[in-house]
Short mmCIF file of C-alpha atoms in Angstrom, two decimals:
data_model
loop_
_atom_site.label_atom_id
_atom_site.label_comp_id
_atom_site.label_asym_id
_atom_site.label_seq_id
_atom_site.Cartn_x
_atom_site.Cartn_y
_atom_site.Cartn_z
CA MET R 1042 20.83 40.69 33.98
CA SER R 1043 20.75 42.98 30.76
CA VAL R 1044 23.05 43.68 27.88
CA THR R 1045 23.34 46.84 25.68
CA THR R 1046 22.72 46.54 21.98
CA THR R 1047 23.85 48.70 19.36
CA LEU R 1048 20.89 49.92 17.01
CA SER R 1049 23.03 50.25 13.74
CA PRO R 1050 22.06 49.21 9.98
CA PRO R 1051 24.15 46.08 9.54
CA ASN R 1052 22.87 42.87 8.17
CA PRO R 1053 19.32 42.54 9.73
CA LEU R 1054 19.52 38.58 9.88
CA ALA R 1055 22.63 38.83 12.42
CA PHE R 1056 22.17 39.43 15.88
CA PRO R 1057 22.49 43.02 16.87
CA HIS R 1058 26.11 44.03 17.75
CA LEU R 1059 26.70 43.78 21.59
CA SER R 1060 28.81 46.59 23.11
CA SER R 1061 29.18 48.08 26.67
CA HIS R 1062 31.21 50.94 24.95
CA ALA R 1063 28.97 51.62 22.01
CA ARG R 1064 29.09 55.29 20.38
CA HIS R 1065 25.64 54.91 18.79
CA ARG R 1066 22.25 55.18 20.48
CA THR R 1067 21.75 52.17 22.69
CA SER R 1068 18.83 50.16 24.20
CA SER R 1069 18.80 47.39 27.01
CA PHE R 1070 16.95 44.25 26.47
CA PRO R 1071 17.20 40.92 28.49
CA MET R 1072 19.36 38.31 26.77
CA ALA R 1073 16.28 35.80 26.46
CA THR R 1074 14.07 38.57 24.72
CA ILE R 1075 16.82 38.94 21.98
CA ILE R 1076 17.14 35.18 21.37
CA ARG R 1077 13.34 34.76 21.34
CA ARG R 1078 12.84 37.62 18.62
CA HIS R 1079 15.13 35.56 16.31
CA LEU R 1080 14.20 32.10 17.10
CA ASN R 1081 10.38 32.12 17.62
CA PRO R 1082 9.49 32.29 13.98
CA ILE R 1083 11.32 28.86 13.37
CA ARG R 1084 10.14 27.47 16.62
CA ARG R 1085 6.53 28.50 15.83
CA ARG R 1086 6.67 26.69 12.44
CA SER R 1087 8.09 23.69 14.04
CA LEU R 1088 5.69 23.40 16.84
CA ALA R 1089 2.71 23.93 14.16
CA ILE R 1090 4.05 21.03 12.21
CA ALA R 1091 4.59 18.73 15.21
CA ALA R 1092 1.05 19.61 16.07
CA ALA R 1093 -0.41 18.85 12.72
CA VAL R 1094 1.27 15.50 12.76
CA ARG R 1095 0.04 14.65 16.18
CA GLN R 1096 -3.47 15.71 15.17
CA GLN R 1097 -3.34 13.46 12.09
CA GLN R 1098 -2.25 10.67 14.14
CA ASP R 1099 -4.81 11.40 16.70
CA THR R 1100 -7.84 11.42 14.17
CA THR R 1101 -7.08 7.92 13.20
CA LEU R 1102 -9.63 5.54 14.93
CA TRP R 1103 -7.75 2.41 15.87
CA THR R 1104 -9.75 -0.84 16.64
CA PRO R 1105 -8.21 -3.57 18.79
CA ALA R 1106 -8.50 -7.07 17.22
CA SER R 1107 -6.95 -10.58 18.04
CA LEU R 1108 -5.28 -12.77 15.73
CA ALA R 1109 -7.06 -15.93 14.84
CA ASN R 1110 -4.45 -17.66 12.75
CA VAL R 1111 -0.77 -17.18 11.77
CA LYS R 1112 0.51 -19.99 9.24
CA PRO R 1113 3.12 -20.03 6.35
CA ALA R 1114 1.95 -19.48 2.94
CA ALA R 1115 5.02 -19.58 0.97
CA GLU R 1116 8.57 -18.96 1.56
CA SER R 1117 8.82 -15.61 3.42
CA LEU R 1118 4.94 -15.14 3.01
CA PHE R 1119 2.40 -15.84 5.98
CA HIS R 1120 -1.45 -16.17 5.93
CA ILE R 1121 -2.76 -13.82 8.70
CA THR R 1122 -6.19 -14.13 10.05
CA ILE R 1123 -7.61 -11.48 12.32
CA ASP R 1124 -11.11 -11.79 14.07
CA VAL R 1125 -13.11 -8.57 13.53
CA SER R 1126 -16.46 -10.00 14.80
CA GLU R 1127 -16.78 -7.68 17.72
CA SER R 1128 -16.28 -4.70 15.29
CA PRO R 1129 -19.32 -5.12 12.72
CA ASP R 1130 -18.74 -1.65 11.74
CA LEU R 1131 -15.16 -2.28 10.65
CA ALA R 1132 -16.14 -5.59 9.08
CA SER R 1133 -18.96 -3.92 7.04
CA SER R 1134 -16.78 -1.01 5.81
CA TYR R 1135 -14.91 -3.35 3.44
CA THR R 1136 -17.06 -3.49 0.37
CA LEU R 1137 -14.68 -3.78 -2.55
CA ALA R 1138 -11.76 -6.12 -3.43
CA GLY R 1139 -8.65 -4.16 -3.44
CA GLN R 1140 -9.12 -2.13 -0.40
CA TYR R 1141 -6.77 -1.99 2.38
CA LEU R 1142 -6.05 -0.89 6.02
CA GLN R 1143 -3.38 0.04 8.40
CA LEU R 1144 -2.18 -2.29 11.17
CA ARG R 1145 -0.36 -1.40 14.31
CA LEU R 1146 1.25 -3.35 16.81
CA PRO R 1147 1.60 -2.29 20.61
CA ASP R 1148 4.80 -0.39 21.19
CA VAL R 1149 5.62 -0.34 17.45
CA GLU R 1150 5.42 3.25 16.24
CA LYS R 1151 5.18 2.62 12.41
CA PRO R 1152 2.12 0.83 11.14
CA SER R 1153 2.01 -1.47 8.06
CA PHE R 1154 -0.52 -0.92 5.06
CA LEU R 1155 -2.01 -4.32 4.22
CA ALA R 1156 -4.30 -5.21 1.14
CA ILE R 1157 -7.02 -7.52 2.62
CA ALA R 1158 -6.90 -10.85 0.88
CA SER R 1159 -10.12 -12.47 1.73
CA PRO R 1160 -13.42 -11.14 -0.21
CA PRO R 1161 -15.79 -8.67 1.42
CA SER R 1162 -18.48 -11.40 1.82
CA LEU R 1163 -15.95 -13.36 4.25
CA ALA R 1164 -16.09 -10.58 6.71
CA SER R 1165 -19.71 -10.22 6.72
CA THR R 1166 -20.51 -14.00 7.01
CA THR R 1167 -17.58 -15.11 9.36
CA GLY R 1168 -16.24 -11.84 10.94
CA VAL R 1169 -12.77 -12.23 9.79
CA PHE R 1170 -10.14 -10.24 7.72
CA GLU R 1171 -7.52 -12.51 5.70
CA PHE R 1172 -4.13 -11.01 4.71
CA LEU R 1173 -1.02 -12.25 3.00
CA VAL R 1174 1.84 -10.74 4.69
CA LYS R 1175 5.61 -10.71 3.32
CA SER R 1176 7.98 -10.95 6.22
CA ILE R 1177 10.78 -8.22 5.70
CA ALA R 1178 13.58 -8.21 8.14
CA GLY R 1179 13.43 -5.24 10.59
CA SER R 1180 9.71 -4.27 9.44
CA THR R 1181 6.42 -4.38 11.24
CA ALA R 1182 5.42 -7.06 9.05
CA GLU R 1183 8.09 -9.31 10.31
CA LEU R 1184 7.04 -8.77 14.14
CA LEU R 1185 3.40 -9.32 12.92
CA CYS R 1186 4.31 -12.70 11.42
CA GLY R 1187 6.01 -13.85 14.53
CA LEU R 1188 3.00 -13.44 16.64
CA GLY R 1189 0.48 -16.10 17.30
CA LYS R 1190 -3.33 -16.68 17.80
CA GLY R 1191 -4.63 -14.48 20.60
CA ASP R 1192 -2.25 -11.69 20.22
CA VAL R 1193 -3.86 -8.31 19.76
CA VAL R 1194 -3.14 -5.82 17.18
CA GLU R 1195 -4.90 -2.49 16.13
CA LEU R 1196 -6.57 -1.86 12.95
CA SER R 1197 -7.26 1.39 11.03
CA PRO R 1198 -10.69 1.86 9.09
CA VAL R 1199 -10.76 0.15 5.71
CA MET R 1200 -9.43 2.57 3.09
CA GLY R 1201 -8.71 2.89 -0.75
CA LYS R 1202 -11.03 2.79 -3.81
CA GLY R 1203 -10.44 -0.88 -4.46
CA PHE R 1204 -10.93 -2.43 -8.03
CA ASN R 1205 -13.84 -0.93 -9.41
CA THR R 1206 -15.23 -3.60 -11.65
CA ASP R 1207 -17.97 -1.41 -12.84
CA GLN R 1208 -15.55 0.15 -15.26
CA ILE R 1209 -15.35 -3.22 -17.07
CA SER R 1210 -18.80 -4.60 -16.91
CA PRO R 1211 -21.10 -5.73 -18.26
CA PRO R 1212 -19.10 -8.92 -19.14
CA GLU R 1213 -20.44 -9.15 -22.71
CA ASP R 1214 -18.87 -5.97 -23.65
CA TYR R 1215 -15.47 -6.70 -21.85
CA GLN R 1216 -14.90 -10.31 -23.00
CA SER R 1217 -11.06 -10.19 -22.15
CA VAL R 1218 -9.86 -9.48 -18.72
CA LEU R 1219 -6.09 -9.42 -18.09
CA ILE R 1220 -4.77 -9.63 -14.55
CA PHE R 1221 -1.23 -9.12 -13.52
CA ALA R 1222 0.26 -9.60 -9.94
CA THR R 1223 3.74 -10.04 -8.49
CA GLY R 1224 4.73 -11.42 -5.20
CA SER R 1225 2.53 -10.53 -2.22
CA GLY R 1226 0.46 -8.39 -4.86
CA ILE R 1227 -1.40 -11.45 -5.50
CA SER R 1228 -3.38 -10.77 -2.19
CA PRO R 1229 -6.01 -8.26 -3.36
CA ILE R 1230 -6.17 -10.31 -6.57
CA ARG R 1231 -7.42 -13.29 -4.55
CA SER R 1232 -9.97 -11.23 -3.20
CA LEU R 1233 -11.07 -10.05 -6.69
CA ILE R 1234 -11.29 -13.58 -8.20
CA GLU R 1235 -12.99 -15.01 -5.11
CA SER R 1236 -15.52 -11.97 -5.11
CA GLY R 1237 -16.67 -12.91 -8.51
CA PHE R 1238 -16.43 -10.59 -11.49
CA SER R 1239 -18.29 -12.94 -13.85
CA ALA R 1240 -15.11 -14.58 -15.15
CA ASP R 1241 -17.13 -17.43 -16.36
CA LYS R 1242 -19.13 -15.10 -18.68
CA ARG R 1243 -15.98 -13.83 -20.54
CA SER R 1244 -14.11 -15.33 -23.15
CA ASP R 1245 -10.67 -14.72 -22.08
CA VAL R 1246 -9.72 -14.22 -18.37
CA ARG R 1247 -5.89 -14.44 -17.95
CA LEU R 1248 -3.91 -14.02 -14.64
CA TYR R 1249 -0.16 -13.81 -15.03
CA TYR R 1250 1.41 -14.21 -11.63
CA GLY R 1251 4.86 -13.61 -11.02
CA ALA R 1252 7.19 -14.73 -8.29
CA ARG R 1253 10.92 -15.83 -8.10
CA ASN R 1254 10.16 -19.54 -7.88
CA LEU R 1255 7.37 -21.90 -6.90
CA GLN R 1256 8.44 -21.84 -3.36
CA ARG R 1257 7.55 -18.08 -3.12
CA MET R 1258 4.31 -18.47 -4.88
CA ALA R 1259 1.19 -18.09 -2.62
CA TYR R 1260 -2.13 -19.59 -3.12
CA GLN R 1261 -1.18 -22.71 -5.28
CA ASP R 1262 -3.73 -24.56 -3.30
CA ARG R 1263 -6.40 -22.22 -4.74
CA PHE R 1264 -5.53 -22.40 -8.32
CA LYS R 1265 -8.00 -25.26 -9.30
CA ALA R 1266 -10.99 -23.23 -7.87
CA TRP R 1267 -9.80 -20.15 -9.57
CA GLU R 1268 -9.75 -22.06 -12.93
CA SER R 1269 -13.06 -23.32 -12.41
CA SER R 1270 -14.24 -19.91 -11.95
CA GLY R 1271 -13.27 -19.03 -15.50
CA VAL R 1272 -9.50 -17.80 -14.80
CA THR R 1273 -6.58 -19.11 -16.69
CA ILE R 1274 -3.60 -19.04 -14.53
CA ILE R 1275 -0.01 -18.39 -16.18
CA PRO R 1276 2.66 -18.52 -13.38
CA VAL R 1277 5.85 -16.87 -14.43
CA LEU R 1278 8.96 -17.38 -12.61
CA SER R 1279 12.02 -14.96 -12.48
CA GLN R 1280 14.40 -17.62 -11.11
CA PRO R 1281 13.01 -20.97 -11.66
CA ALA R 1282 14.36 -24.49 -11.29
CA ASP R 1283 16.03 -26.30 -14.21
CA SER R 1284 13.01 -28.46 -14.46
CA TRP R 1285 10.33 -25.58 -14.79
CA ALA R 1286 8.80 -25.75 -18.22
CA GLY R 1287 6.43 -22.86 -18.01
CA GLU R 1288 6.82 -19.20 -18.52
CA SER R 1289 10.07 -17.45 -16.98
CA GLY R 1290 11.45 -14.03 -16.52
CA TYR R 1291 9.20 -10.96 -15.74
CA VAL R 1292 5.64 -10.88 -15.84
CA GLN R 1293 5.47 -7.80 -18.33
CA ALA R 1294 7.94 -9.92 -20.67
CA ALA R 1295 5.71 -13.04 -20.54
CA PHE R 1296 2.68 -10.93 -21.53
CA ALA R 1297 4.67 -9.13 -24.35
CA ARG R 1298 5.60 -12.59 -25.54
CA ALA R 1299 1.90 -13.93 -25.70
CA LYS R 1300 0.76 -14.65 -29.18
CA GLN R 1301 -2.94 -14.61 -27.94
CA LEU R 1302 -4.75 -11.59 -29.61
CA TYR R 1303 -7.32 -9.31 -28.01
CA ALA R 1304 -9.64 -6.71 -28.82
CA PRO R 1305 -8.59 -3.57 -27.19
CA GLU R 1306 -12.10 -2.03 -27.10
CA SER R 1307 -13.30 -4.98 -25.19
CA THR R 1308 -10.51 -5.47 -23.07
CA GLY R 1309 -9.95 -4.52 -19.18
CA ALA R 1310 -7.11 -5.03 -16.87
CA VAL R 1311 -6.47 -5.37 -13.35
CA LEU R 1312 -2.75 -4.67 -11.79
CA CYS R 1313 -1.28 -5.12 -8.44
CA GLY R 1314 2.58 -5.67 -7.50
CA GLN R 1315 5.93 -4.32 -8.27
CA LYS R 1316 5.92 -0.65 -9.49
CA GLN R 1317 8.02 -1.53 -12.66
CA MET R 1318 5.80 -4.26 -13.68
CA ALA R 1319 2.86 -2.26 -13.39
CA GLU R 1320 4.19 0.71 -15.39
CA GLU R 1321 5.33 -1.46 -18.26
CA VAL R 1322 2.17 -3.52 -18.63
CA THR R 1323 0.16 -0.34 -18.58
CA SER R 1324 2.22 0.89 -21.25
CA ILE R 1325 1.95 -2.15 -23.42
CA LEU R 1326 -1.75 -2.15 -22.86
CA VAL R 1327 -2.16 1.70 -23.67
CA ASP R 1328 0.05 1.25 -26.54
CA ASN R 1329 -2.15 -1.41 -28.20
CA GLY R 1330 -5.26 0.73 -27.86
CA VAL R 1331 -6.69 -0.27 -24.22
CA PRO R 1332 -8.09 2.87 -22.51
CA ASN R 1333 -6.42 3.89 -19.35
CA GLU R 1334 -9.63 3.94 -17.36
CA LYS R 1335 -10.10 0.16 -18.13
CA ILE R 1336 -6.98 -0.62 -16.34
CA LEU R 1337 -7.77 -1.00 -12.80
CA LYS R 1338 -5.26 -0.50 -9.85
CA ASN R 1339 -6.05 -0.38 -6.10
CA PHE R 1340 -3.74 2.62 -5.56
#
């Protein structure tokens, strides 16, 4: 079946006027041809975008790995240990504290980005990655925290620049290192501390660690070891119990209240956690003369 179109000069974006009694010169086209002429450019763009997305997804190399351990770390936080011993290339690709990867669950479309909490040496010696995961309702992380030993997940290659501690080395030139973490942002900070960055050779290494309360503060069982390595830990609670005698409020405010002086030219910093905290601490440090390139972030 065909229809007759009127070839007159109206709005070129509209469909041609259709009439079986036109007085102007006419031509006949199949209806499908008319629709294709107007929709094809849009459809081609949509198909190209969809193909590009699929290609990007398809190029990710996913490695299956089984869970070795899932246990509570603090309120809403879980220790997750994943066995990567059968994937030595993946294990050896983790080289710097602060790096991360994507984790995907079967039948769940959206992967999670997770910073690796264990130091790179643990992957090379024992073949595991450890994570600190916050369980958020309705998220892939919540489903992950509900799994158990032996369940299989998929991991992307390790990615990210990590914390380049070469920028705050040698330690004799950067005697002060100020570390800031909030919530699950302590995860890559644990990796940094346990990887070793010559904290014991520096005069002032401080960790400002913020959480809502002590029940939400992970790794308290590691504090003693961290302090013995040369790190002074300053817990900061935003909603502490009445009996709390330490720092309260937000990390950036606790740091601003600190009376300890530091020489900006010999100071480095490491930040991970809530965006506002990172921005405000960076502003304080830069305003006091610490160069931006000496403030390390893993994103």
